Coordinates of C-alpha atoms in Angstrom, one line a residue:
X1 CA -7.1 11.3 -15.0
X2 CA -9.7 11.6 -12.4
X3 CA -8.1 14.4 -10.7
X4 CA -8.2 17.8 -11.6
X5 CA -4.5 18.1 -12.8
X6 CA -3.0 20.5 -15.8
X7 CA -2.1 18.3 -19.2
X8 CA 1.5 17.5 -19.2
X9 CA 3.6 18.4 -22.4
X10 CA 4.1 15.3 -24.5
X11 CA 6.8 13.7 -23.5
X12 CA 6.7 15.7 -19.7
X13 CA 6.0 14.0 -16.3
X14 CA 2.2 13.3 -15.2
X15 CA 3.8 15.4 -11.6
X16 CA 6.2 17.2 -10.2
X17 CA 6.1 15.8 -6.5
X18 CA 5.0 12.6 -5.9
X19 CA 4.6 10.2 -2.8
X20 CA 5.3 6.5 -3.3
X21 CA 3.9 4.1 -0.9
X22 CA 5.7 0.5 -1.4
X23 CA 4.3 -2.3 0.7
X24 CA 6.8 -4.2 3.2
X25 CA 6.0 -7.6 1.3
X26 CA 6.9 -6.3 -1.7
X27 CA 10.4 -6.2 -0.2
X28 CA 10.4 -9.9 0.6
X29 CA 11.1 -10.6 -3.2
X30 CA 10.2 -14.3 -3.8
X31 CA 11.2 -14.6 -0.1
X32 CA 8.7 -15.6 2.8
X33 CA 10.2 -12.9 5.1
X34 CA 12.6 -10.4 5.4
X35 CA 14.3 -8.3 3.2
X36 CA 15.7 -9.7 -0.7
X37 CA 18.2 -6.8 -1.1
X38 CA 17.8 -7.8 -5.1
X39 CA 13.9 -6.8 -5.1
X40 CA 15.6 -3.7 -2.7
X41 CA 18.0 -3.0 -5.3
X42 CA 15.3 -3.2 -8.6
X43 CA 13.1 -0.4 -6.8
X44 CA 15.9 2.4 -5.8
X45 CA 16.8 2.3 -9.4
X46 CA 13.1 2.9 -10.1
X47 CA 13.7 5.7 -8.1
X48 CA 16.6 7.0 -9.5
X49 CA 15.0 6.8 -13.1
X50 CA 12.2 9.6 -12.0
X51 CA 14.6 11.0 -9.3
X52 CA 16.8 11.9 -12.8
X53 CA 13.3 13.0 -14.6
X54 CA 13.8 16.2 -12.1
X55 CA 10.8 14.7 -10.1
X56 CA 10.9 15.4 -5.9
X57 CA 9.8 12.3 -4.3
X58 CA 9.4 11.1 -0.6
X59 CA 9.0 7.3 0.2
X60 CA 6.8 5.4 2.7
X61 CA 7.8 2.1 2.9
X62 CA 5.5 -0.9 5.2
X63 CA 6.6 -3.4 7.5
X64 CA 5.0 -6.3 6.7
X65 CA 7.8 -8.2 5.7
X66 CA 9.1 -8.2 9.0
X67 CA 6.8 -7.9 11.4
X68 CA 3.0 -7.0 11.6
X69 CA 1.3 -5.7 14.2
X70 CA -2.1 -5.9 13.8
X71 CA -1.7 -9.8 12.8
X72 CA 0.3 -10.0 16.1
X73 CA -2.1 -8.1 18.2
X74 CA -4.7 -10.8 17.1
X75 CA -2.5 -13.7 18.4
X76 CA -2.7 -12.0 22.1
X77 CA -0.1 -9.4 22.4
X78 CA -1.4 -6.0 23.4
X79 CA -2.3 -3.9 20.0
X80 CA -0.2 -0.7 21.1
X81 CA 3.1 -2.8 21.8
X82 CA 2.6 -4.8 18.6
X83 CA 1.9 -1.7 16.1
X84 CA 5.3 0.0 17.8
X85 CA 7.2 -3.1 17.4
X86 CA 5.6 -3.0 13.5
X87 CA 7.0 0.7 13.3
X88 CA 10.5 -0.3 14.3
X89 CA 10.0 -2.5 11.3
X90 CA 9.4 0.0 8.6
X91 CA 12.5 2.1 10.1
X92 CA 14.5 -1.5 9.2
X93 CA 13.1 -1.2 5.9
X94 CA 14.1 2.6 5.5
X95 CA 17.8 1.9 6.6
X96 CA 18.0 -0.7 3.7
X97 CA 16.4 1.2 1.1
X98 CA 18.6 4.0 2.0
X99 CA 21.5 2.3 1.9
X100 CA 20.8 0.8 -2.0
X101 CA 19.8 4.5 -3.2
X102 CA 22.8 6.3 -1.9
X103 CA 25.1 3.2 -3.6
X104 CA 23.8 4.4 -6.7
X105 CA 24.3 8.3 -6.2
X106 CA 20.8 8.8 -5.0
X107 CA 20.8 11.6 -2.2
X108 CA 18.6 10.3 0.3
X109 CA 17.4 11.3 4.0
X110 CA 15.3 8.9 6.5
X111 CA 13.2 10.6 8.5
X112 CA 11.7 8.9 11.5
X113 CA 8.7 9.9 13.8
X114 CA 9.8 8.2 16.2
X115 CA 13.3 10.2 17.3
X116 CA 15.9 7.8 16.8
X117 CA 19.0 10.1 16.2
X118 CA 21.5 7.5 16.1
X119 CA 20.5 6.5 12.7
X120 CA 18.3 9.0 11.1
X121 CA 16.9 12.0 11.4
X122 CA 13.3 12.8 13.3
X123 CA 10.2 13.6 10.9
X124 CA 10.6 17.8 10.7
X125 CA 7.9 19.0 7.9
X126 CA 10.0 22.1 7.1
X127 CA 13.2 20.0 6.9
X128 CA 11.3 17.6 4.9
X129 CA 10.1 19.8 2.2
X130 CA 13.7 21.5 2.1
X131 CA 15.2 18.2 1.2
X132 CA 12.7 17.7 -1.4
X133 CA 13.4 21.4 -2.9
X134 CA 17.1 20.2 -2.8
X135 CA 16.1 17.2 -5.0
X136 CA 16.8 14.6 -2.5
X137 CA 14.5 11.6 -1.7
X138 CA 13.2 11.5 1.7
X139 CA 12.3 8.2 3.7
X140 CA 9.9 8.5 6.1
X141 CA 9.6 5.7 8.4
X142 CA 8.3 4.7 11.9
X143 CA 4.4 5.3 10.0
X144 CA 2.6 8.5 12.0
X145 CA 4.5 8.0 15.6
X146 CA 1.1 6.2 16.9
X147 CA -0.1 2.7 17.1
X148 CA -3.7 2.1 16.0
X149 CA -2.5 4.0 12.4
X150 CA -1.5 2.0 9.5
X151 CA 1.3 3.1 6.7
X152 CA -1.0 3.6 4.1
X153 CA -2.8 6.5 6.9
X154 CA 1.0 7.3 7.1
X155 CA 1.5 7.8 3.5
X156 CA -1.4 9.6 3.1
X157 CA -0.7 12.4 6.2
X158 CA 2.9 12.8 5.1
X159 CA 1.3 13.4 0.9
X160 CA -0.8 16.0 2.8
X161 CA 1.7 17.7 4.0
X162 CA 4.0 17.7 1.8
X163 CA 2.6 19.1 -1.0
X164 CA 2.7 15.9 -3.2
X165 CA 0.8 15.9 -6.4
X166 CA -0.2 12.3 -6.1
X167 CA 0.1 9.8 -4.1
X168 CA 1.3 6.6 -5.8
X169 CA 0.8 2.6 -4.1
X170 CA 3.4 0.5 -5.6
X171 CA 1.8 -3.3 -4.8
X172 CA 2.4 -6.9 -6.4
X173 CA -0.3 -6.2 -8.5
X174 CA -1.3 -3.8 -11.2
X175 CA -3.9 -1.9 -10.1
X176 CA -7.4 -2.0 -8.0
X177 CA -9.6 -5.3 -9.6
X178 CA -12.8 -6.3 -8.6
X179 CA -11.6 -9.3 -6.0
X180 CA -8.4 -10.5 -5.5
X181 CA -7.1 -11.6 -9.3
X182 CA -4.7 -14.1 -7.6
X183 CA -7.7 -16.1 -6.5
X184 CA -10.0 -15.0 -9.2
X185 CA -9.4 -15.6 -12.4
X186 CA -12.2 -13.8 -13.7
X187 CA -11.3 -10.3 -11.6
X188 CA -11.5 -7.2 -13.4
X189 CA -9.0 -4.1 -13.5
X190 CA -10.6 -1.0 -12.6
X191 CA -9.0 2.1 -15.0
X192 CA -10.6 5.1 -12.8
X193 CA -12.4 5.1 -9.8
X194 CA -13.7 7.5 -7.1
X195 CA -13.0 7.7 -3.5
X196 CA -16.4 6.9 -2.7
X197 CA -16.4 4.1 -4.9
X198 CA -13.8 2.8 -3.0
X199 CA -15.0 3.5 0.0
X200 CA -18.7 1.8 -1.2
X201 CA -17.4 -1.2 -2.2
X202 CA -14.7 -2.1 1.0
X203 CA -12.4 -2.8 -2.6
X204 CA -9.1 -2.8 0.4
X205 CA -6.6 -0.6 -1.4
X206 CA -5.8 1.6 1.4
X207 CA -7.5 2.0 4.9
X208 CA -10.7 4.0 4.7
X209 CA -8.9 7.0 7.0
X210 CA -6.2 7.3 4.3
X211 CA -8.7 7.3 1.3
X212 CA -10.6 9.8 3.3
X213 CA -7.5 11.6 3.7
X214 CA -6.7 11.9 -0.2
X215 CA -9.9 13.0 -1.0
X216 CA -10.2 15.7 1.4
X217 CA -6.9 17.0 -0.1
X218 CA -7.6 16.2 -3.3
X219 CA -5.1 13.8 -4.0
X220 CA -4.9 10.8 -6.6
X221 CA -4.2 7.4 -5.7
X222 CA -2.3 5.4 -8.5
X223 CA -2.4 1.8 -7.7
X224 CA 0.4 0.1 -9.9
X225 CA 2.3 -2.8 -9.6
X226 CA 5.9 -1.8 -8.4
X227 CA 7.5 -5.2 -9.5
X228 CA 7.8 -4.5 -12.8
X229 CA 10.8 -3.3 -13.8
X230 CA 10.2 0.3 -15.3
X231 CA 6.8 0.4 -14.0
X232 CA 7.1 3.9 -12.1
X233 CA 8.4 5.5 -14.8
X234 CA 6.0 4.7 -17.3
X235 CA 3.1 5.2 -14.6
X236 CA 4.3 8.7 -14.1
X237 CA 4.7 9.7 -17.8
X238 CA 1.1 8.2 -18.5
X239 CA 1.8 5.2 -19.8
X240 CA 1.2 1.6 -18.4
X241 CA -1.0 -0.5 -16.4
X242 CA -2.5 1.2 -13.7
X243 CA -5.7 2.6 -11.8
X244 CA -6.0 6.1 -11.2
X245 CA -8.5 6.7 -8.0
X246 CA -10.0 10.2 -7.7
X247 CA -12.3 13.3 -7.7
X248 CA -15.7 11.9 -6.8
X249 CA -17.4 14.9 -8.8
X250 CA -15.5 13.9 -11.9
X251 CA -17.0 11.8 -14.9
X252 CA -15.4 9.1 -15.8
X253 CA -15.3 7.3 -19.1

């Protein structure tokens, strides 16, 4: 690992708290938009695999699949209005992915920074982390409250402060290459990299404020590909296909 972490026991969990940061696409399934509740369905009992480990684990989920603002802005509508309506989105996405963990035994709690109280509770750090320590799974939707701020900045602030040991990005592909490898045939994996490396070479992972975020606090980013059933699980026991982004002071093999 890139990150100064203690070796796990054979056999043990890479982490004790983790945050995982699905994309709102990934939702869509083999679907152009919306929600597949299949796709919804395969990752809560992803969940509830390391959920059963003993593992705490908080969720940030995008909203891409139903509506994205900064796309939107660029067609004309004012940017604030459009990243709001883009939040709203991601609480749509929470609601569902609630609903399929709880349907398998999951506890869960959605969170939202923007109060909604009708249907979930507003984002409380303490009452976060006591959920957590309770071993339930905590949603957190509606991104950081404020437009201008993407969900991976929102996955990254909420990793912050909750403690999380790692901060993992479950995408449709598995792991950080060197261009796109569903154009480029020839793209690389990356195993490790550094913040800065990311930062250097604009590689698109995350937003540079939420890279900047992780390294300041110290956090890995484990870039896998979410789609694969099983995936989590073997990411977080140290298995798998995967890249590990990290301490910029650390060697590298």
């Amino acid at each position: 690992m890139t990150n100064a972490q203690p070796s796990p026991a054979a056999g043990e969990p890479r982490f004790k708290r983790v945050l995982l940061k699905v994309s709102g696409e990934v939702l869509m399934g083999d679907s152009g938009f919306g929600i597949d509740m299949k796709t919804v369905d395969d990752i809560a009992q992803q969940v509830n695999e390391i959920v059963s480990l003993g593992i705490e684990l908080c969720l940030v989920i995008g909203g891409g699949n139903i509506f994205r603002g900064l796309t939107t802005a660029a067609k004309g509508m004012e940017r604030a209005s459009a990243d709001y309506m883009g939040m709203l989105g991601t609480v749509m996405n929470a609601l569902a992915m609630q609903n399929a963990l709880e349907k398998i035994g999951v506890n869960t709690r959605v969170q939202s920074a923007i109060p909604m109280d009708t249907v979930c509770e507003p984002y409380i750090r303490r009452r976060a982390l006591r959920h957590l320590e309770k071993g339930r799974v905590v949603i957190f939707a509606a991104g950081t409250g404020n437009p201008f701020f993407t969900t991976d900045t929102a996955a990254a602030l909420r990793a912050a402060e909750m403690g999380c040991d790692a901060l993992m990005k479950g995408t449709s592909v598995d792991g950080v290459y060197t261009a796109d490898p569903k154009k480029d045939p020839k793209a690389v994996r990356y195993d490790r990299l550094s913040y800065l490396e990311v930062l250097a070479q604009d590689l698109k992972v995350m937003d540079a404020s939420a890279i900047s975020l992780m390294r300041d606090n110290g956090i890995p980013i484990v870039v896998f590909s979410i789609r694969q059933r099983g995936s989590l699980r073997d990411v977080l026991m140290g298995e798998g296909v995967h890249t590990v982004i990290g301490d910029d002071h650390k060697s590298r093999d």
